[in-house]
């Protein structure tokens, strides 16, 4: 009974930290309980190799540190679920677990207890939290925890996690359970099933008996395929034998046993003592509106519009503050300190201007992105998201996409990175890949700064329409991409829609804030690293060049940046970039790293050409003054926000030059240079290129994480190719009269390449189809 | 559990043919194994009683089983066979 002999097996345990695992159905309140237990001591990461979010944290229990893992919410461990399910199953069966804390929704007990039956079979010590007892009582149920505790053989703790009710009792019972290791009474199946499990077990090489039993069960109910032909034959015989004796399918026998067990347990635990109250009524009426055949889609679009407006316009209230305050501290303050410390000028420029400047960029994007995460966490916990997905399903299905694909697309208007991560809400892998690949074409807020700078020069009278056209073009390209890939490389149908609609709930403030803060933190660190490095490179490249004496510091016109850009200009010539306009190409190079720095790069080039004294800012920085000014932007921007609620893109600002200049962040020198380097047509073609090519390094990083190197590479090449093709088409069509033969050649060339791409995708898709057909055939034969 | 003889009185039909707000018992779920499994793990399986809370319409149907609500898309609705339970 002591713990010592258990520790002997492990390799030199460092005071062997105990592990508690939270498991339960989706929406049982798992994350709320997790936050309640761990507070700020938590990290968000990924389960190895998959895009399922992993939360882990720690907790002090009886003066010992215990680690807590929040497993993804699943309905069952057996089969029928996606990656989430595999992650949960593998973790529970293959890792040493000291205590499973199974959370169930007391207001929907029977269904939730079906998972409890499976968890008991893992053989780990267990504790049950009856959460949402407030809702159960509102439904007219009385709880009998002691009776359930006796029947299950494990501790049962009633809770209202959202209101922090029951935490102390939970901690006490957890300490107890870690010592006593209650394993409860796992269910037994009808005798023929148990015999079959025994026999199947002998063919399996599970690490432990729970693994073997689970694998045997999954073989028997068809969730897993046998490894060899003799085993397959044996399985077939066993199945037939069971059917013969009991006149029922083995899978049904297993399921029936589990559900009737759950039914009995729920009977023990709940006593009806009143009738359903107000809560059900509210749910019912809300659903009648939200799911209404005509209102469903408009309501969803309205909700998303609000999220978009409030996150990005609302975020703008604080954007200038974050931008200016971090510039004051990180660039000017740091520069000043380094100057006082006596560092050489070039090093100061690199650290303060390069790294500091890069970080400054990331920090200024915290408000809009943080707000998006906040709203999404709120919507997610409120129970609305599942309804929105259902409302949109029919429309999106026509494009071969599941209903919830629209959510990431809208987030993409703000920033493509959270949009790509947001595609995780899509269960079926095909739909998720399609959705992820659409995101780079959604015009993010960083691209807007570039449109603004060009609009003010070339499209003074119709800037709003031009920018709107670019947004629409992005959406169309995204949808066409999904449609095209769905017809060629990723053929198949969106999975039939089946989803639980959780009751509407008021999310807990603490949970929403913690959840979005964790996601924001991941974003800041990942993107911050990339941008700090890029800021550095962009700072060095314009300052050094290749001369007859080797690499030397030079003026900008002979710098590596100029040389590199000039070398690339011919590629962009067909879309209207003139050979003397190399800064435009530099802007695109920088833009591949981050769209936020395109205008900054152009500014930098023209400023350097004017040889501004970069060190002046560091010598006499007025940090206090700058911080004060930064603070003052908040009320000023708040006023603007109130005035422009109906205009989230700020398009009306385009009628005034100064306002647009401010919005784009371009200096007037830059605007003049833009005016000299482009025609309205080539400017528009350039903007189309900006819209469609590589969104930024962070987006590429997110793509690689979510869909792997292969699809990331495809997205990169496809996006850039499409950008170049479309811009060239636009420019050549617009200048057709000047050189009809050349234009015709370009246009024909682009069309042919696109045709070839479609054929290639088709062939790839066919090959995938035959591959999977072959594997299905193998399985069927087995 | 309700009395079983109702099942024999009412013929079975697919879920999309039920009137709105009807109660019914699931008889059979057609379709591939993976989908059956998915439904089963949600507790949507032969033998259980359900109530229609929204639809059926072109989008699909929303049903309630015990305390839980589920939305089922139109392509799946035709594969769930039920007998209506008279109220
Ligand atoms: N009424 C009530 N709501 C709760 C309780 N615990 C959690 N919730 C709410 O239920 C929703 C889902 O909770 P969450 O922790 O995200 O569930 P998860 O999907 O299992 O992680 C949130 O809106 C919570 O605020 C509870 O005890 N009572
Ligand atoms: Mg959760």
mmCIF file with all atom_site columns, C-alpha atoms in Angstrom, chain A residues 118-287:
data_model
loop_
_atom_site.group_PDB
_atom_site.id
_atom_site.type_symbol
_atom_site.label_atom_id
_atom_site.label_alt_id
_atom_site.label_comp_id
_atom_site.label_asym_id
_atom_site.label_entity_id
_atom_site.label_seq_id
_atom_site.pdbx_PDB_ins_code
_atom_site.Cartn_x
_atom_site.Cartn_y
_atom_site.Cartn_z
_atom_site.occupancy
_atom_site.B_iso_or_equiv
_atom_site.pdbx_formal_charge
_atom_site.auth_seq_id
_atom_site.auth_comp_id
_atom_site.auth_asym_id
_atom_site.auth_atom_id
_atom_site.pdbx_PDB_model_num
ATOM 1   C CA . UNK A 1 118 ? -14.422 4.237   -19.531 1.00 0.00 ? 118 UNK A CA 1
ATOM 2   C CA . UNK A 1 119 ? -12.132 6.169   -17.217 1.00 0.00 ? 119 UNK A CA 1
ATOM 3   C CA . UNK A 1 120 ? -12.658 3.638   -14.429 1.00 0.00 ? 120 UNK A CA 1
ATOM 4   C CA . UNK A 1 121 ? -11.348 1.002   -16.818 1.00 0.00 ? 121 UNK A CA 1
ATOM 5   C CA . UNK A 1 122 ? -7.967  2.733   -17.058 1.00 0.00 ? 122 UNK A CA 1
ATOM 6   C CA . UNK A 1 123 ? -7.228  1.481   -13.553 1.00 0.00 ? 123 UNK A CA 1
ATOM 7   C CA . UNK A 1 124 ? -5.923  4.813   -12.289 1.00 0.00 ? 124 UNK A CA 1
ATOM 8   C CA . UNK A 1 125 ? -7.010  6.226   -8.932  1.00 0.00 ? 125 UNK A CA 1
ATOM 9   C CA . UNK A 1 126 ? -9.951  8.494   -9.514  1.00 0.00 ? 126 UNK A CA 1
ATOM 10  C CA . UNK A 1 127 ? -12.101 11.256  -8.088  1.00 0.00 ? 127 UNK A CA 1
ATOM 11  C CA . UNK A 1 128 ? -15.374 12.587  -9.470  1.00 0.00 ? 128 UNK A CA 1
ATOM 12  C CA . UNK A 1 129 ? -16.400 16.229  -9.482  1.00 0.00 ? 129 UNK A CA 1
ATOM 13  C CA . UNK A 1 130 ? -20.141 16.784  -9.858  1.00 0.00 ? 130 UNK A CA 1
ATOM 14  C CA . UNK A 1 131 ? -19.895 20.222  -11.379 1.00 0.00 ? 131 UNK A CA 1
ATOM 15  C CA . UNK A 1 132 ? -22.686 22.661  -12.187 1.00 0.00 ? 132 UNK A CA 1
ATOM 16  C CA . UNK A 1 133 ? -24.781 21.544  -9.252  1.00 0.00 ? 133 UNK A CA 1
ATOM 17  C CA . UNK A 1 134 ? -26.427 24.977  -9.486  1.00 0.00 ? 134 UNK A CA 1
ATOM 18  C CA . UNK A 1 135 ? -27.800 24.059  -12.901 1.00 0.00 ? 135 UNK A CA 1
ATOM 19  C CA . UNK A 1 136 ? -28.905 20.622  -11.768 1.00 0.00 ? 136 UNK A CA 1
ATOM 20  C CA . UNK A 1 137 ? -30.828 22.178  -8.901  1.00 0.00 ? 137 UNK A CA 1
ATOM 21  C CA . UNK A 1 138 ? -32.352 24.743  -11.221 1.00 0.00 ? 138 UNK A CA 1
ATOM 22  C CA . UNK A 1 139 ? -33.565 21.810  -13.313 1.00 0.00 ? 139 UNK A CA 1
ATOM 23  C CA . UNK A 1 140 ? -35.307 20.382  -10.298 1.00 0.00 ? 140 UNK A CA 1
ATOM 24  C CA . UNK A 1 141 ? -32.836 17.693  -9.271  1.00 0.00 ? 141 UNK A CA 1
ATOM 25  C CA . UNK A 1 142 ? -31.564 16.923  -5.802  1.00 0.00 ? 142 UNK A CA 1
ATOM 26  C CA . UNK A 1 143 ? -28.065 15.449  -5.560  1.00 0.00 ? 143 UNK A CA 1
ATOM 27  C CA . UNK A 1 144 ? -27.200 12.392  -3.516  1.00 0.00 ? 144 UNK A CA 1
ATOM 28  C CA . UNK A 1 145 ? -23.418 12.456  -3.518  1.00 0.00 ? 145 UNK A CA 1
ATOM 29  C CA . UNK A 1 146 ? -22.877 9.953   -0.694  1.00 0.00 ? 146 UNK A CA 1
ATOM 30  C CA . UNK A 1 147 ? -25.006 7.354   -2.441  1.00 0.00 ? 147 UNK A CA 1
ATOM 31  C CA . UNK A 1 148 ? -23.114 7.860   -5.686  1.00 0.00 ? 148 UNK A CA 1
ATOM 32  C CA . UNK A 1 149 ? -19.804 7.708   -3.835  1.00 0.00 ? 149 UNK A CA 1
ATOM 33  C CA . UNK A 1 150 ? -20.725 4.298   -2.406  1.00 0.00 ? 150 UNK A CA 1
ATOM 34  C CA . UNK A 1 151 ? -21.887 2.989   -5.739  1.00 0.00 ? 151 UNK A CA 1
ATOM 35  C CA . UNK A 1 152 ? -18.797 4.146   -7.642  1.00 0.00 ? 152 UNK A CA 1
ATOM 36  C CA . UNK A 1 153 ? -16.232 3.453   -4.934  1.00 0.00 ? 153 UNK A CA 1
ATOM 37  C CA . UNK A 1 154 ? -14.467 6.768   -5.545  1.00 0.00 ? 154 UNK A CA 1
ATOM 38  C CA . UNK A 1 155 ? -14.772 10.175  -3.835  1.00 0.00 ? 155 UNK A CA 1
ATOM 39  C CA . UNK A 1 156 ? -17.516 12.447  -5.215  1.00 0.00 ? 156 UNK A CA 1
ATOM 40  C CA . UNK A 1 157 ? -17.214 16.198  -4.792  1.00 0.00 ? 157 UNK A CA 1
ATOM 41  C CA . UNK A 1 158 ? -20.111 18.554  -5.614  1.00 0.00 ? 158 UNK A CA 1
ATOM 42  C CA . UNK A 1 159 ? -19.022 21.898  -7.052  1.00 0.00 ? 159 UNK A CA 1
ATOM 43  C CA . UNK A 1 160 ? -20.044 25.112  -8.721  1.00 0.00 ? 160 UNK A CA 1
ATOM 44  C CA . UNK A 1 161 ? -16.713 25.778  -10.342 1.00 0.00 ? 161 UNK A CA 1
ATOM 45  C CA . UNK A 1 162 ? -17.721 29.055  -11.886 1.00 0.00 ? 162 UNK A CA 1
ATOM 46  C CA . UNK A 1 163 ? -18.524 30.489  -8.484  1.00 0.00 ? 163 UNK A CA 1
ATOM 47  C CA . UNK A 1 164 ? -15.490 28.921  -6.829  1.00 0.00 ? 164 UNK A CA 1
ATOM 48  C CA . UNK A 1 165 ? -17.824 26.853  -4.660  1.00 0.00 ? 165 UNK A CA 1
ATOM 49  C CA . UNK A 1 166 ? -16.424 23.600  -3.308  1.00 0.00 ? 166 UNK A CA 1
ATOM 50  C CA . UNK A 1 167 ? -12.726 24.282  -3.891  1.00 0.00 ? 167 UNK A CA 1
ATOM 51  C CA . UNK A 1 168 ? -11.576 23.667  -0.320  1.00 0.00 ? 168 UNK A CA 1
ATOM 52  C CA . UNK A 1 169 ? -13.498 20.424  -0.069  1.00 0.00 ? 169 UNK A CA 1
ATOM 53  C CA . UNK A 1 170 ? -12.053 19.368  -3.417  1.00 0.00 ? 170 UNK A CA 1
ATOM 54  C CA . UNK A 1 171 ? -8.485  20.021  -2.248  1.00 0.00 ? 171 UNK A CA 1
ATOM 55  C CA . UNK A 1 172 ? -9.094  18.008  0.901   1.00 0.00 ? 172 UNK A CA 1
ATOM 56  C CA . UNK A 1 173 ? -10.516 15.062  -1.019  1.00 0.00 ? 173 UNK A CA 1
ATOM 57  C CA . UNK A 1 174 ? -7.677  15.221  -3.547  1.00 0.00 ? 174 UNK A CA 1
ATOM 58  C CA . UNK A 1 175 ? -5.029  14.987  -0.830  1.00 0.00 ? 175 UNK A CA 1
ATOM 59  C CA . UNK A 1 176 ? -6.902  12.028  0.590   1.00 0.00 ? 176 UNK A CA 1
ATOM 60  C CA . UNK A 1 177 ? -7.248  10.374  -2.790  1.00 0.00 ? 177 UNK A CA 1
ATOM 61  C CA . UNK A 1 178 ? -3.560  10.764  -3.620  1.00 0.00 ? 178 UNK A CA 1
ATOM 62  C CA . UNK A 1 179 ? -2.803  8.716   -0.510  1.00 0.00 ? 179 UNK A CA 1
ATOM 63  C CA . UNK A 1 180 ? -5.588  6.147   -0.603  1.00 0.00 ? 180 UNK A CA 1
ATOM 64  C CA . UNK A 1 181 ? -5.669  5.676   -4.395  1.00 0.00 ? 181 UNK A CA 1
ATOM 65  C CA . UNK A 1 182 ? -9.336  4.756   -4.762  1.00 0.00 ? 182 UNK A CA 1
ATOM 66  C CA . UNK A 1 183 ? -9.823  2.858   -7.999  1.00 0.00 ? 183 UNK A CA 1
ATOM 67  C CA . UNK A 1 184 ? -13.557 2.315   -7.815  1.00 0.00 ? 184 UNK A CA 1
ATOM 68  C CA . UNK A 1 185 ? -15.497 -0.543  -9.350  1.00 0.00 ? 185 UNK A CA 1
ATOM 69  C CA . UNK A 1 186 ? -14.905 -0.797  -13.103 1.00 0.00 ? 186 UNK A CA 1
ATOM 70  C CA . UNK A 1 187 ? -17.765 -2.300  -15.034 1.00 0.00 ? 187 UNK A CA 1
ATOM 71  C CA . UNK A 1 188 ? -17.790 -5.863  -16.319 1.00 0.00 ? 188 UNK A CA 1
ATOM 72  C CA . UNK A 1 189 ? -19.286 -6.746  -19.682 1.00 0.00 ? 189 UNK A CA 1
ATOM 73  C CA . UNK A 1 190 ? -21.482 -9.784  -20.377 1.00 0.00 ? 190 UNK A CA 1
ATOM 74  C CA . UNK A 1 191 ? -19.527 -13.031 -20.059 1.00 0.00 ? 191 UNK A CA 1
ATOM 75  C CA . UNK A 1 192 ? -18.998 -13.753 -23.782 1.00 0.00 ? 192 UNK A CA 1
ATOM 76  C CA . UNK A 1 193 ? -17.563 -10.261 -24.248 1.00 0.00 ? 193 UNK A CA 1
ATOM 77  C CA . UNK A 1 194 ? -15.221 -10.621 -21.289 1.00 0.00 ? 194 UNK A CA 1
ATOM 78  C CA . UNK A 1 195 ? -14.015 -13.970 -22.638 1.00 0.00 ? 195 UNK A CA 1
ATOM 79  C CA . UNK A 1 196 ? -13.392 -12.451 -26.052 1.00 0.00 ? 196 UNK A CA 1
ATOM 80  C CA . UNK A 1 197 ? -11.453 -9.602  -24.431 1.00 0.00 ? 197 UNK A CA 1
ATOM 81  C CA . UNK A 1 198 ? -9.277  -12.149 -22.629 1.00 0.00 ? 198 UNK A CA 1
ATOM 82  C CA . UNK A 1 199 ? -8.537  -14.010 -25.840 1.00 0.00 ? 199 UNK A CA 1
ATOM 83  C CA . UNK A 1 200 ? -7.855  -10.849 -27.817 1.00 0.00 ? 200 UNK A CA 1
ATOM 84  C CA . UNK A 1 201 ? -5.606  -9.607  -25.033 1.00 0.00 ? 201 UNK A CA 1
ATOM 85  C CA . UNK A 1 202 ? -3.199  -12.481 -25.597 1.00 0.00 ? 202 UNK A CA 1
ATOM 86  C CA . UNK A 1 203 ? -2.486  -11.224 -29.132 1.00 0.00 ? 203 UNK A CA 1
ATOM 87  C CA . UNK A 1 204 ? -1.734  -7.703  -27.931 1.00 0.00 ? 204 UNK A CA 1
ATOM 88  C CA . UNK A 1 205 ? 1.473   -6.379  -26.453 1.00 0.00 ? 205 UNK A CA 1
ATOM 89  C CA . UNK A 1 206 ? 0.158   -3.512  -24.368 1.00 0.00 ? 206 UNK A CA 1
ATOM 90  C CA . UNK A 1 207 ? 2.463   -2.007  -21.756 1.00 0.00 ? 207 UNK A CA 1
ATOM 91  C CA . UNK A 1 208 ? -0.084  -2.555  -19.025 1.00 0.00 ? 208 UNK A CA 1
ATOM 92  C CA . UNK A 1 209 ? -3.341  -4.371  -18.496 1.00 0.00 ? 209 UNK A CA 1
ATOM 93  C CA . UNK A 1 210 ? -5.455  -1.242  -18.963 1.00 0.00 ? 210 UNK A CA 1
ATOM 94  C CA . UNK A 1 211 ? -3.848  -0.602  -22.345 1.00 0.00 ? 211 UNK A CA 1
ATOM 95  C CA . UNK A 1 212 ? -4.386  -4.198  -23.381 1.00 0.00 ? 212 UNK A CA 1
ATOM 96  C CA . UNK A 1 213 ? -8.005  -4.144  -22.311 1.00 0.00 ? 213 UNK A CA 1
ATOM 97  C CA . UNK A 1 214 ? -8.694  -0.884  -24.104 1.00 0.00 ? 214 UNK A CA 1
ATOM 98  C CA . UNK A 1 215 ? -7.014  -2.103  -27.294 1.00 0.00 ? 215 UNK A CA 1
ATOM 99  C CA . UNK A 1 216 ? -9.005  -5.337  -27.127 1.00 0.00 ? 216 UNK A CA 1
ATOM 100 C CA . UNK A 1 217 ? -12.226 -3.382  -26.646 1.00 0.00 ? 217 UNK A CA 1
ATOM 101 C CA . UNK A 1 218 ? -11.426 -1.132  -29.584 1.00 0.00 ? 218 UNK A CA 1
ATOM 102 C CA . UNK A 1 219 ? -10.739 -4.153  -31.765 1.00 0.00 ? 219 UNK A CA 1
ATOM 103 C CA . UNK A 1 220 ? -13.989 -5.739  -30.743 1.00 0.00 ? 220 UNK A CA 1
ATOM 104 C CA . UNK A 1 221 ? -16.137 -2.689  -31.390 1.00 0.00 ? 221 UNK A CA 1
ATOM 105 C CA . UNK A 1 222 ? -14.401 -1.883  -34.658 1.00 0.00 ? 222 UNK A CA 1
ATOM 106 C CA . UNK A 1 223 ? -12.627 1.331   -33.595 1.00 0.00 ? 223 UNK A CA 1
ATOM 107 C CA . UNK A 1 224 ? -9.248  -0.223  -34.326 1.00 0.00 ? 224 UNK A CA 1
ATOM 108 C CA . UNK A 1 225 ? -7.998  -2.612  -36.992 1.00 0.00 ? 225 UNK A CA 1
ATOM 109 C CA . UNK A 1 226 ? -6.232  -5.887  -36.217 1.00 0.00 ? 226 UNK A CA 1
ATOM 110 C CA . UNK A 1 227 ? -2.496  -5.908  -36.919 1.00 0.00 ? 227 UNK A CA 1
ATOM 111 C CA . UNK A 1 228 ? -2.270  -9.172  -38.870 1.00 0.00 ? 228 UNK A CA 1
ATOM 112 C CA . UNK A 1 229 ? -4.371  -11.560 -40.922 1.00 0.00 ? 229 UNK A CA 1
ATOM 113 C CA . UNK A 1 230 ? -4.515  -14.398 -38.354 1.00 0.00 ? 230 UNK A CA 1
ATOM 114 C CA . UNK A 1 231 ? -5.605  -11.884 -35.720 1.00 0.00 ? 231 UNK A CA 1
ATOM 115 C CA . UNK A 1 232 ? -8.252  -10.554 -38.069 1.00 0.00 ? 232 UNK A CA 1
ATOM 116 C CA . UNK A 1 233 ? -9.596  -14.037 -38.575 1.00 0.00 ? 233 UNK A CA 1
ATOM 117 C CA . UNK A 1 234 ? -9.627  -14.659 -34.871 1.00 0.00 ? 234 UNK A CA 1
ATOM 118 C CA . UNK A 1 235 ? -11.468 -11.380 -34.283 1.00 0.00 ? 235 UNK A CA 1
ATOM 119 C CA . UNK A 1 236 ? -14.056 -12.341 -36.868 1.00 0.00 ? 236 UNK A CA 1
ATOM 120 C CA . UNK A 1 237 ? -14.614 -15.686 -35.188 1.00 0.00 ? 237 UNK A CA 1
ATOM 121 C CA . UNK A 1 238 ? -14.919 -14.113 -31.763 1.00 0.00 ? 238 UNK A CA 1
ATOM 122 C CA . UNK A 1 239 ? -17.432 -11.599 -33.057 1.00 0.00 ? 239 UNK A CA 1
ATOM 123 C CA . UNK A 1 240 ? -19.500 -14.292 -34.710 1.00 0.00 ? 240 UNK A CA 1
ATOM 124 C CA . UNK A 1 241 ? -19.400 -16.371 -31.553 1.00 0.00 ? 241 UNK A CA 1
ATOM 125 C CA . UNK A 1 242 ? -20.713 -13.476 -29.458 1.00 0.00 ? 242 UNK A CA 1
ATOM 126 C CA . UNK A 1 243 ? -23.451 -12.720 -31.970 1.00 0.00 ? 243 UNK A CA 1
ATOM 127 C CA . UNK A 1 244 ? -24.473 -16.346 -31.931 1.00 0.00 ? 244 UNK A CA 1
ATOM 128 C CA . UNK A 1 245 ? -24.758 -16.564 -28.167 1.00 0.00 ? 245 UNK A CA 1
ATOM 129 C CA . UNK A 1 246 ? -26.314 -13.212 -27.400 1.00 0.00 ? 246 UNK A CA 1
ATOM 130 C CA . UNK A 1 247 ? -27.979 -12.373 -30.683 1.00 0.00 ? 247 UNK A CA 1
ATOM 131 C CA . UNK A 1 248 ? -26.404 -8.922  -30.605 1.00 0.00 ? 248 UNK A CA 1
ATOM 132 C CA . UNK A 1 249 ? -23.506 -7.058  -32.184 1.00 0.00 ? 249 UNK A CA 1
ATOM 133 C CA . UNK A 1 250 ? -20.528 -6.994  -29.774 1.00 0.00 ? 250 UNK A CA 1
ATOM 134 C CA . UNK A 1 251 ? -20.128 -3.240  -30.224 1.00 0.00 ? 251 UNK A CA 1
ATOM 135 C CA . UNK A 1 252 ? -23.749 -2.749  -29.194 1.00 0.00 ? 252 UNK A CA 1
ATOM 136 C CA . UNK A 1 253 ? -23.315 -5.051  -26.204 1.00 0.00 ? 253 UNK A CA 1
ATOM 137 C CA . UNK A 1 254 ? -20.364 -3.010  -24.952 1.00 0.00 ? 254 UNK A CA 1
ATOM 138 C CA . UNK A 1 255 ? -22.122 0.284   -25.539 1.00 0.00 ? 255 UNK A CA 1
ATOM 139 C CA . UNK A 1 256 ? -25.387 -0.887  -23.969 1.00 0.00 ? 256 UNK A CA 1
ATOM 140 C CA . UNK A 1 257 ? -23.626 -2.088  -20.885 1.00 0.00 ? 257 UNK A CA 1
ATOM 141 C CA . UNK A 1 258 ? -21.848 1.207   -20.451 1.00 0.00 ? 258 UNK A CA 1
ATOM 142 C CA . UNK A 1 259 ? -24.918 3.341   -21.029 1.00 0.00 ? 259 UNK A CA 1
ATOM 143 C CA . UNK A 1 260 ? -27.151 1.271   -18.779 1.00 0.00 ? 260 UNK A CA 1
ATOM 144 C CA . UNK A 1 261 ? -24.496 1.513   -16.089 1.00 0.00 ? 261 UNK A CA 1
ATOM 145 C CA . UNK A 1 262 ? -24.452 5.291   -16.519 1.00 0.00 ? 262 UNK A CA 1
ATOM 146 C CA . UNK A 1 263 ? -28.242 5.309   -16.396 1.00 0.00 ? 263 UNK A CA 1
ATOM 147 C CA . UNK A 1 264 ? -28.264 3.352   -13.123 1.00 0.00 ? 264 UNK A CA 1
ATOM 148 C CA . UNK A 1 265 ? -25.622 5.566   -11.567 1.00 0.00 ? 265 UNK A CA 1
ATOM 149 C CA . UNK A 1 266 ? -27.483 8.717   -12.585 1.00 0.00 ? 266 UNK A CA 1
ATOM 150 C CA . UNK A 1 267 ? -30.613 7.232   -11.006 1.00 0.00 ? 267 UNK A CA 1
ATOM 151 C CA . UNK A 1 268 ? -28.724 6.763   -7.771  1.00 0.00 ? 268 UNK A CA 1
ATOM 152 C CA . UNK A 1 269 ? -27.218 10.242  -7.821  1.00 0.00 ? 269 UNK A CA 1
ATOM 153 C CA . UNK A 1 270 ? -30.212 12.325  -8.740  1.00 0.00 ? 270 UNK A CA 1
ATOM 154 C CA . UNK A 1 271 ? -33.594 12.644  -7.176  1.00 0.00 ? 271 UNK A CA 1
ATOM 155 C CA . UNK A 1 272 ? -36.251 14.647  -8.921  1.00 0.00 ? 272 UNK A CA 1
ATOM 156 C CA . UNK A 1 273 ? -37.817 17.064  -6.490  1.00 0.00 ? 273 UNK A CA 1
ATOM 157 C CA . UNK A 1 274 ? -39.181 19.943  -8.468  1.00 0.00 ? 274 UNK A CA 1
ATOM 158 C CA . UNK A 1 275 ? -39.805 20.951  -12.005 1.00 0.00 ? 275 UNK A CA 1
ATOM 159 C CA . UNK A 1 276 ? -37.531 22.536  -14.512 1.00 0.00 ? 276 UNK A CA 1
ATOM 160 C CA . UNK A 1 277 ? -37.250 26.234  -13.966 1.00 0.00 ? 277 UNK A CA 1
ATOM 161 C CA . UNK A 1 278 ? -36.434 29.456  -15.652 1.00 0.00 ? 278 UNK A CA 1
ATOM 162 C CA . UNK A 1 279 ? -33.108 28.328  -17.037 1.00 0.00 ? 279 UNK A CA 1
ATOM 163 C CA . UNK A 1 280 ? -34.523 25.881  -19.545 1.00 0.00 ? 280 UNK A CA 1
ATOM 164 C CA . UNK A 1 281 ? -37.020 28.506  -20.637 1.00 0.00 ? 281 UNK A CA 1
ATOM 165 C CA . UNK A 1 282 ? -34.277 31.042  -21.322 1.00 0.00 ? 282 UNK A CA 1
ATOM 166 C CA . UNK A 1 283 ? -32.306 28.478  -23.277 1.00 0.00 ? 283 UNK A CA 1
ATOM 167 C CA . UNK A 1 284 ? -35.329 27.591  -25.294 1.00 0.00 ? 284 UNK A CA 1
ATOM 168 C CA . UNK A 1 285 ? -36.212 31.144  -26.221 1.00 0.00 ? 285 UNK A CA 1
ATOM 169 C CA . UNK A 1 286 ? -32.658 32.143  -27.033 1.00 0.00 ? 286 UNK A CA 1
ATOM 170 C CA . UNK A 1 287 ? -32.354 29.146  -29.313 1.00 0.00 ? 287 UNK A CA 1
#
